[in-house]
Every structure is written in structure tokens, then in C-alpha cells.
Coordinates of C-alpha atoms in Angstrom, one line a residue:
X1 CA 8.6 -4.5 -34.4
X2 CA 5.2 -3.0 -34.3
X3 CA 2.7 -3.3 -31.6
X4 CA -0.1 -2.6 -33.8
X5 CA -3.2 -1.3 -31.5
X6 CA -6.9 0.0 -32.2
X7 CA -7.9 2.1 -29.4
X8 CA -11.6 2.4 -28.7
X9 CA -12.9 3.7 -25.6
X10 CA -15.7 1.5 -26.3
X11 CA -14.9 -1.9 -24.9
X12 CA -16.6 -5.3 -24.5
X13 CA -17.3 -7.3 -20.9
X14 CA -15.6 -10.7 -20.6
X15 CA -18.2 -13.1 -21.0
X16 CA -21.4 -10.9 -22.5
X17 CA -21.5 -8.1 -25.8
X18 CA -22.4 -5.3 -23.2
X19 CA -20.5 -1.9 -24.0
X20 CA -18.6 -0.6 -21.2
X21 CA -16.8 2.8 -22.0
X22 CA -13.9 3.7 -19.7
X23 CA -13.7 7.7 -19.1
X24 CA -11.8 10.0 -16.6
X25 CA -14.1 8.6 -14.2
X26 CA -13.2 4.5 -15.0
X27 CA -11.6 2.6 -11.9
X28 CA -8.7 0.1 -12.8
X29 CA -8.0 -2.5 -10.3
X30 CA -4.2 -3.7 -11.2
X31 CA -2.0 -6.4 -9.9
X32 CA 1.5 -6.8 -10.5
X33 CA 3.2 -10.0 -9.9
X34 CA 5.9 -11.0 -12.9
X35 CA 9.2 -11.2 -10.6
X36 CA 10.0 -10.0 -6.7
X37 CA 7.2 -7.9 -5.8
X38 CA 3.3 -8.4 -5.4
X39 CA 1.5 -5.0 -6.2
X40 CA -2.0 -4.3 -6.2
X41 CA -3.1 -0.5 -7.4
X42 CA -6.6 1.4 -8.1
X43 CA -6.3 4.0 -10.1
X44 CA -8.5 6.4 -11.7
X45 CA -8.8 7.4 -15.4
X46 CA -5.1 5.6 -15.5
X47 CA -3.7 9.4 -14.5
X48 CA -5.0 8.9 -10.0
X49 CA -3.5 6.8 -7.6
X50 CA -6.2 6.2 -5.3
X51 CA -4.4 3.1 -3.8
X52 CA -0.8 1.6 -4.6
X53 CA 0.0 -1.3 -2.5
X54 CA 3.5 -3.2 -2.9
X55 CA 5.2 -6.3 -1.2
X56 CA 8.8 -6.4 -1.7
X57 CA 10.5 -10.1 -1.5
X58 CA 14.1 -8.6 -1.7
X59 CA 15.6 -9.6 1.6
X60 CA 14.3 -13.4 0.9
X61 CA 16.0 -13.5 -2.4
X62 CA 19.2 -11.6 -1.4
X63 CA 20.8 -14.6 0.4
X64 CA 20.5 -16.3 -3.0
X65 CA 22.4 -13.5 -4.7
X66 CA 19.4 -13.5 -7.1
X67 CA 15.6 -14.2 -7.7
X68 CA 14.7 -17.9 -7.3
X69 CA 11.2 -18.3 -9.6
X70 CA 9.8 -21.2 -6.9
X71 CA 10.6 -19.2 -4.1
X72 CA 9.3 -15.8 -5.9
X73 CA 5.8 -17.3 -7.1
X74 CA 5.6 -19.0 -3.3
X75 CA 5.7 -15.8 -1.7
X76 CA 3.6 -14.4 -4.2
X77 CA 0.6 -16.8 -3.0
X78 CA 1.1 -15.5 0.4
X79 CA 0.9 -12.2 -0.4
X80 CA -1.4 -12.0 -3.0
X81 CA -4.6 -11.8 -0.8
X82 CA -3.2 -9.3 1.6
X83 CA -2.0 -6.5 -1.0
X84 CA -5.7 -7.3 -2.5
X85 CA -6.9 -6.4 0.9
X86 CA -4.8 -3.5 1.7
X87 CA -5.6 -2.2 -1.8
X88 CA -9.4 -2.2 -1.1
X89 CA -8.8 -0.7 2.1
X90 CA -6.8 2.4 1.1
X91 CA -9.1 3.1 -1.8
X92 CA -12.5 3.0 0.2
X93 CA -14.1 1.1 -2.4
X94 CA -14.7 -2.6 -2.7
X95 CA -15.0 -4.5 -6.5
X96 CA -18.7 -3.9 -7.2
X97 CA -17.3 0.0 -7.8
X98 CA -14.4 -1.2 -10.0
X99 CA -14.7 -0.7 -13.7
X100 CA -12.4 -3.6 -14.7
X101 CA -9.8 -5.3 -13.3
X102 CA -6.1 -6.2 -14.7
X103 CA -3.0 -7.9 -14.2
X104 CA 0.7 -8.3 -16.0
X105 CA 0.4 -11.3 -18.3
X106 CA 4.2 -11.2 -19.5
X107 CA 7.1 -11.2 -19.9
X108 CA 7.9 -12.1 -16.9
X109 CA 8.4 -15.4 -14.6
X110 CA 5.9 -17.7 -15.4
X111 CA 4.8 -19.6 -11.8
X112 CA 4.9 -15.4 -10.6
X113 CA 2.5 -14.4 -13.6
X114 CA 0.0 -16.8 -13.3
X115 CA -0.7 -15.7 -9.4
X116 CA -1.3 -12.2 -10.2
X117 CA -3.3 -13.4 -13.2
X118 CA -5.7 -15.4 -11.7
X119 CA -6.3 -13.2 -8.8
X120 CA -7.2 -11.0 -11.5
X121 CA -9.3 -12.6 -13.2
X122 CA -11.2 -14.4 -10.2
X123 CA -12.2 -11.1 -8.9
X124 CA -13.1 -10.1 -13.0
X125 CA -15.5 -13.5 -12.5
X126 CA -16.8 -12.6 -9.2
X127 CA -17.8 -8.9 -9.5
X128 CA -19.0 -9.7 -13.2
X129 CA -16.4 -7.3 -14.4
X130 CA -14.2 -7.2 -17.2
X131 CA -10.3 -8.5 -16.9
X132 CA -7.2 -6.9 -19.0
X133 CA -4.2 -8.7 -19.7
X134 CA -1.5 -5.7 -19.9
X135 CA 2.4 -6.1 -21.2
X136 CA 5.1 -5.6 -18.2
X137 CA 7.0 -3.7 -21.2
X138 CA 4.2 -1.4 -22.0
X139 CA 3.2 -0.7 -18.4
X140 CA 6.7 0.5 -17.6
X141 CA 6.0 3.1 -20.1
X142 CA 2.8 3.6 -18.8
X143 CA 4.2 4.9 -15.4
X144 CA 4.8 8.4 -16.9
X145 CA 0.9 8.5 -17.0
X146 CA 0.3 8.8 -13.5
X147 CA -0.4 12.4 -12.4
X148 CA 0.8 14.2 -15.4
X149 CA -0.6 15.5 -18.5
X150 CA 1.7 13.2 -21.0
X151 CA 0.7 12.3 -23.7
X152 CA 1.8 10.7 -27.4
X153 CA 3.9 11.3 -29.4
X154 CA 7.2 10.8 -27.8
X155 CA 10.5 8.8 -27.9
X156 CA 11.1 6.7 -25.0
X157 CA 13.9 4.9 -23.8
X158 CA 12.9 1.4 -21.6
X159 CA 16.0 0.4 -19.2
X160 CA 15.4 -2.7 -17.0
X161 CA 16.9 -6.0 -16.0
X162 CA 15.7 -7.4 -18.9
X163 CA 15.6 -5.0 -21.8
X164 CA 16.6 -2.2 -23.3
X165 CA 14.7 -0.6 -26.1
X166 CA 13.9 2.7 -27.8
X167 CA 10.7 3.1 -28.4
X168 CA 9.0 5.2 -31.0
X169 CA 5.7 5.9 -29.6
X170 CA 3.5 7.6 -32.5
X171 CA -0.4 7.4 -30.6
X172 CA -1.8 5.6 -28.4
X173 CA -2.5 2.8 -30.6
X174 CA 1.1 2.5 -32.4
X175 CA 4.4 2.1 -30.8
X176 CA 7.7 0.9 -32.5
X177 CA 10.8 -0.4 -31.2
X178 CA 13.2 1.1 -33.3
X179 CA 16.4 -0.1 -31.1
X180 CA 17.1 -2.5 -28.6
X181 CA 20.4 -4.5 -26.9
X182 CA 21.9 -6.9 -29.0
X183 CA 23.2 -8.6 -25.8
X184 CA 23.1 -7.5 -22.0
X185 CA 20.2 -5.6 -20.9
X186 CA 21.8 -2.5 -19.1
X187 CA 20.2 -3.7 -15.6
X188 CA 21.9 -7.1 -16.8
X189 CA 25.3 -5.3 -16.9
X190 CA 24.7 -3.6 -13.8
X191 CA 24.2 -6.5 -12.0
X192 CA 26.9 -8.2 -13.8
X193 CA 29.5 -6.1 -12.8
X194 CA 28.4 -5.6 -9.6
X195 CA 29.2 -9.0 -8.8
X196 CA 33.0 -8.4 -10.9
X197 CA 33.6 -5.8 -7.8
X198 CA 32.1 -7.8 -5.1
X199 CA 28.6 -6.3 -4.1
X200 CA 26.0 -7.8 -3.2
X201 CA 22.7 -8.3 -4.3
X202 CA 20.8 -6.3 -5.6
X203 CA 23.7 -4.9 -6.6
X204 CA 22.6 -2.3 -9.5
X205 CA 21.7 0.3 -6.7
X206 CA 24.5 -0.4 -4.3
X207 CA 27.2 0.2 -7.7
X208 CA 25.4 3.7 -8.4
X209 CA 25.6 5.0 -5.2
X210 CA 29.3 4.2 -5.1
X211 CA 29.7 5.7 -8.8
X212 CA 28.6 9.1 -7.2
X213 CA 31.7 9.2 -5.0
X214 CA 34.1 8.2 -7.7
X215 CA 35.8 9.9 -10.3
X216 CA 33.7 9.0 -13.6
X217 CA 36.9 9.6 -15.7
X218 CA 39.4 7.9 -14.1
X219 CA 39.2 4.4 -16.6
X220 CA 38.4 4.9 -20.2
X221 CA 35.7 1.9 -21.0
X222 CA 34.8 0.9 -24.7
X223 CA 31.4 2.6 -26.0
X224 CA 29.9 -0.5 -28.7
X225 CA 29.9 1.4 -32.0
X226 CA 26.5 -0.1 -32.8
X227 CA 24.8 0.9 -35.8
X228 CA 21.3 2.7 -35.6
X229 CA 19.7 2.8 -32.7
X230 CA 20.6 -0.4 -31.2
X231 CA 23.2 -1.5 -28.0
X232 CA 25.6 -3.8 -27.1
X233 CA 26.8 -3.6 -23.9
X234 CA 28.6 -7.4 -23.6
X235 CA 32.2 -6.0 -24.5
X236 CA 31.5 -2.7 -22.0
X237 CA 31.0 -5.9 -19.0
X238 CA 34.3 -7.9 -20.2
X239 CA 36.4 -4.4 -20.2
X240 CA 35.5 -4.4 -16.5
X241 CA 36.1 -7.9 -15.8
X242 CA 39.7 -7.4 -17.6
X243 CA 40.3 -3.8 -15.7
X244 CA 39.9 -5.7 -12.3
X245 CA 42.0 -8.5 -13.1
X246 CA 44.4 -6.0 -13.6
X247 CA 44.8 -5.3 -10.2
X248 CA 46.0 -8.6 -9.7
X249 CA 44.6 -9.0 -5.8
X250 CA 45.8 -5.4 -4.9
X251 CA 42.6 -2.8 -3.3
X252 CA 41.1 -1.7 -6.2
X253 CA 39.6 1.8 -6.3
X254 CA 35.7 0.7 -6.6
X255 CA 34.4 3.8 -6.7
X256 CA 36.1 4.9 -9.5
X257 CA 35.6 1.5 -11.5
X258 CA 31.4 2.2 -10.9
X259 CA 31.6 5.8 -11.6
X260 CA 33.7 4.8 -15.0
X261 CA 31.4 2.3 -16.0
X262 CA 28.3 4.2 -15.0
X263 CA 29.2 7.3 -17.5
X264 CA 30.0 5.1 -20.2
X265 CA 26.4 3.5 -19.9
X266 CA 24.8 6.7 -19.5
X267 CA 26.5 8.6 -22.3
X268 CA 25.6 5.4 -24.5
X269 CA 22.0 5.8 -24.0
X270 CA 22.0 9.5 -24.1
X271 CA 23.4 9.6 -27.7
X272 CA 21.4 7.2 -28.9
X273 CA 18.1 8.6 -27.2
X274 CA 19.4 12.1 -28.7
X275 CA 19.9 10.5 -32.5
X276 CA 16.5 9.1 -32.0
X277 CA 14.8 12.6 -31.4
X278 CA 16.9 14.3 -33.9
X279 CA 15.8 11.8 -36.9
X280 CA 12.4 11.5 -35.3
X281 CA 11.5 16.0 -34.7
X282 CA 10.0 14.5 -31.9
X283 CA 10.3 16.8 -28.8
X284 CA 9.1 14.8 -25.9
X285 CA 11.2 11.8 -24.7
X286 CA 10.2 9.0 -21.6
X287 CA 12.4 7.4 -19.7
X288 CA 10.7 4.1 -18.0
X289 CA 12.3 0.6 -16.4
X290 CA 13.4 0.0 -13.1
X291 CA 16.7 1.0 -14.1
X292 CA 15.2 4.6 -14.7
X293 CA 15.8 5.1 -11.4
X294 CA 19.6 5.2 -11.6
X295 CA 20.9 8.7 -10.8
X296 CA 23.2 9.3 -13.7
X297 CA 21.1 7.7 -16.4
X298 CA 18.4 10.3 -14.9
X299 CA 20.9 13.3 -15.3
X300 CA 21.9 12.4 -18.3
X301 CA 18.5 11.7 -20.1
X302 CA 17.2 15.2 -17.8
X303 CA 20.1 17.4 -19.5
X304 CA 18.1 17.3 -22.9
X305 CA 15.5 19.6 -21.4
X306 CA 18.5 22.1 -22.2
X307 CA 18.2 21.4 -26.1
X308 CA 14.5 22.5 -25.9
X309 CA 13.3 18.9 -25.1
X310 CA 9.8 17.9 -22.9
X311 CA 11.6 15.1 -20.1
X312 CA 9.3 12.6 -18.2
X313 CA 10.5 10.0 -15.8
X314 CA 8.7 8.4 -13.3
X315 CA 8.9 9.2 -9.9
X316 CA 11.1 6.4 -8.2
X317 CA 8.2 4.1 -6.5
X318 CA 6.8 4.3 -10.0
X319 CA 10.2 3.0 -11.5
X320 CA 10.3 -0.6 -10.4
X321 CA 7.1 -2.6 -11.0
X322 CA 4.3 -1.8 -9.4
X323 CA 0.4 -1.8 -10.3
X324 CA -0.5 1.4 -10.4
X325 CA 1.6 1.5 -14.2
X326 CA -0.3 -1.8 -14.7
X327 CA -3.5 0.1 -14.2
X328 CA -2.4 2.8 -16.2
X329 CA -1.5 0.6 -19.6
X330 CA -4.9 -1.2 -19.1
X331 CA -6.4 2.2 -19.5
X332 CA -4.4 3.9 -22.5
X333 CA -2.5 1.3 -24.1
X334 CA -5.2 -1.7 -24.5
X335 CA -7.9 -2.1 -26.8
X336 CA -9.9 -5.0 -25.8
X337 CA -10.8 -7.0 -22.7
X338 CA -9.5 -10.4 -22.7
X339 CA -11.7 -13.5 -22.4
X340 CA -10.9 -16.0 -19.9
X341 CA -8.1 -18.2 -22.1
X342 CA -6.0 -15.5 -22.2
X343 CA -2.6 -16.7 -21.2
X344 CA 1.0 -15.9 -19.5
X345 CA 4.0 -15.5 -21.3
X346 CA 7.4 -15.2 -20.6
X347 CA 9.4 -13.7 -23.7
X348 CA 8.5 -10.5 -25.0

């Protein structure tokens, strides 16, 4: 799949033919608002924070075990005028001094999406300014941006609750996902298994943290011989199921399970990120997701600076969504503002 791009700094308002031509100077006004959290950033030529507001709704949707979409895109209206607030504040600026203004069309939850959106693009209406419809996927990527020099070409490898792709990033204007899950998502697994063992959600974190007190070689877990570049990490999540059935009601050692699972997942992706700069002579890799922020999957991904390799990751308020990355795809990764029809969308 190709996301096929014509970057031009030169871009065009959302309701008039008047040039507007972002530059190191250009202020983005972002929000973020496609799952649990309602974020509002400014940034500055999509490299400077000046203002990264987030609202976090994980203790509501704990006592579910998961994300409820009414109750996420309820919050969401609460929030969404505060974060807006708090953004403005922080910056010292108000919307007549923004450049344009942009929000997280998809994928993502739809009721969630459309909140951010048309925050967006009533403040786009208001200040006469133009609005940017940004992909969640591509402003995950986007995080590496912020307050570093980074820039094309480089393999990345996107690990979230919902995907898990490399991605062959050629320019600015041409990105190809060359491998993806044929199943689970890795955050998918993670959570997946965290339940097998018991923990709570969100239960991704809680398992790594455990997985660093236990013995990563104590259970020998099935690596998916998948060809190319692609995963499959279904059989990997029944392994687990089956290992703890195996205990049959006796104490299991937990920590061992998560630290055994977690190296299998990591050394998966780190082979497969590895093929993917060996075929490509790239020498600069990305990692980017929420799941970016687990500490193995780091390690691993960070050991390839030995072999000569350029590493980025985001620093870890930059790994789970926010709006300063939404800021930062509006700036590098889009080529045109978006009229007023544009829409939400759930699927990538």
C-alpha cells in the first residue's frame, strides 16, 4: 500500500484560493481525540512544542476492563473546551496567531473523532484559518519530528493497539507499508494476555514491568515463521493461553510467563525491522505507536545503533497519542488543506 503524497509548501485556505506557505515559523494548532485521551498541542514548524495539553480518561474506563466508545466520546465533549483553553494559555497566543488548525480524522473511534474534528474545524471557521485532516497512523510517526533533526528516508516500525506495520518511508511525500500483522496487533496481544494472567486493565504496561523481574528464558514461545516482512502473533497468544492452563490452578510464575512472551515479541520485531534495513541500505529506523513505549521493544529496536544504524523513538509522552504528533503530520506529512466535507473514518 502506497500513501502517495505531493508535498508543497504552498497550500490553499479552506474556503478562498489565497496561498498560505507554512515555514519554520508556521503555528499548528492540533487536537487529538480518536480513543481515551483529548489532546490539544501548538507547535511550531512541526519540530517546537510550545503547548502540549492532554486529558487522560483511563481510570473511567478501567472499571470496564476496556474503552467504552459512548463513554470515551462523552468525556471527550467535556474535555474538549478545557484542553483548547489550557492549550491557548500555555502557548501565549490565541487563534488569530495560528497558521492552521488540525485534528485526527481516523482510524480511530468514530463518536471520539468527530469531537476533536469539529472543534477543529470550528475554530478553522472562526479565525478564517485553514483546517487539516491528519492520519492517527501517520501522526504516530510523526512524533519522532518533535525536537530533532529527523528526517526521510528511514524504515520505521508502527506498534500500537491496533496495528503493526513496517513502514518504508522514501520522502516526505511517499511512504509504503511493506509489512503488517496478519492477525493480533502486538498491543492487541499484550493486552490479550494480560488478561490470560489476570491483570488488569490497561494491562500492556502492568505485563512489562513484570517481564523485567522475570527470567525471559524460562518458557520457549513459538516465533510465526511469516514470510516477508509481515506478523502473526495469534498462535504466540494461544501458546500462552495453553502454557497457563498447564498449571492447572497451581501459582504460576507470572513474571517469568511476561518476561517469556515479552522477548519473543521483541526479537520478532527486531528481526524483521533488521531484514527490512538490510534489503532496504537504509540506515535510519523509527520506532512510533504507543506500544513504543515498552521497555524491551525499546532495547531491542535501540541495540541496532551497534550495527552502525541512526535510532529514533519518541520520548514516552510522545508515544501514546497526543497532539503535538498531530501537529507535526499536519506540517510534514500533508499536502493540502481540507475543505469542510472532509470526514472521519474508522479503518485505516
Amino acid at each position: 500500500m502506497y500513501y502517495n503524497i505531493t508535498m508543497n509548501k504552498t497550500k490553499y485556505k479552506l474556503f478562498s484560493n489565497e496561498p498560505v506557505t507554512l515555514n519554520e515559523n508556521s503555528l499548528i494548532m492540533a487536537i487529538e481525540s480518536s480513543c481515551d485521551e483529548t489532546a490539544c498541542a501548538i507547535v511550531k514548524g512541526g519540530r517546537e512544542v510550545i503547548a502540549n495539553v492532554v486529558a487522560s480518561q483511563i481510570k473511567i474506563h478501567e472499571e470496564f476492563g476496556g474503552v467504552i466508545p459512548e463513554i470515551a466520546a462523552r468525556e471527550h465533549l467535556e474535555a474538549i473546551n478545557v484542553v483548547i483553553d489550557e492549550t491557548f494559555k500555555q502557548a501565549g497566543v490565541t487563534g488569530k496567531d495560528v497558521t492552521a488548525f488540525a485534528s485526527t480524522v481516523g482510524p480511530g473511534l468514530v463518536g471520539c473523532l468527530l469531537v476533536g474534528m469539529n472543534a477543529a474545524k470550528t475554530l478553522a471557521l472562526a479565525y478564517d484559518k485553514p483546517f487539516i485532516g491528519v492520519n492517527h497512523l501517520n501522526a504516530h510517526l510523526a512524533a519522532n519530528f518533535i525536537d530533532t533533526n529527523l528526517e526521510p528516508p528511514f524504515i520505521a516500525l508502527l506498534v500500537s493497539g491496533g496495528h503493526t506495520q513496517i513502514i518504508k518511508v522514501s520522502s516526505f511525500s511517499e511512504m509504503e507499508i511493506i509489512g503488517e500483522t496478519i492477525d493480533d496487533a502486538v498491543g492487541e496481544a499484550y493486552d490479550k494476555v494480560a488478561r490470560l494472567i489476570g491483570l488488569p486493565y490497561p494491562g500492556g504496561p502492568k505485563l512489562d514491568k513484570l517481564a523485567q523481574i522475570g527470567n525471559p528464558h524460562a518458557f520457549k514461545l513459538p516465533e510465526a515463521k511469516v514470510g516477508g516482512y509481515d506478523f502473526s502473533f495469534s498462535g504466540l497468544k494461544t501458546a500462552v493461553l495453553r502454557l497457563v492452563k498447564s498449571f492447572d490452578g497451581k501459582e504460576m510464575p507470572v513474571n517469568d510467563i511476561c518476561a517469556s512472551f515479552q522477548e519473543c515479541v521483541s526479537s520478532t520485531l527486531f528481526k524483521k525491522v533488521k531484514h527490512a534495513l538490510e534489503e532496504t541500505g537504509y540506515k535510519q529506523v523509527v520506532l512510533a505507536g504507543g506500544v513504543a513505549a515498552n521497555s524491551e521493544i525499546r532495547k531491542k529496536i535501540f541495540s541496532l545503533k551497534d550495527e552502525g544504524y541512526d535510532v529514533y523513538a519518541p520520548i514516552m509522552k510522545y508515544c501514546t497519542d497526543n497532539a503535538s504528533m498531530v501537529a507535526s503530520s499536519a506540517y510534514f506529512f500533508n499536502n493540502t488543506f481540507d475543505d469542510i466535507n472532509v470526514e472521519v473514518f474508522s479503518r485505516a
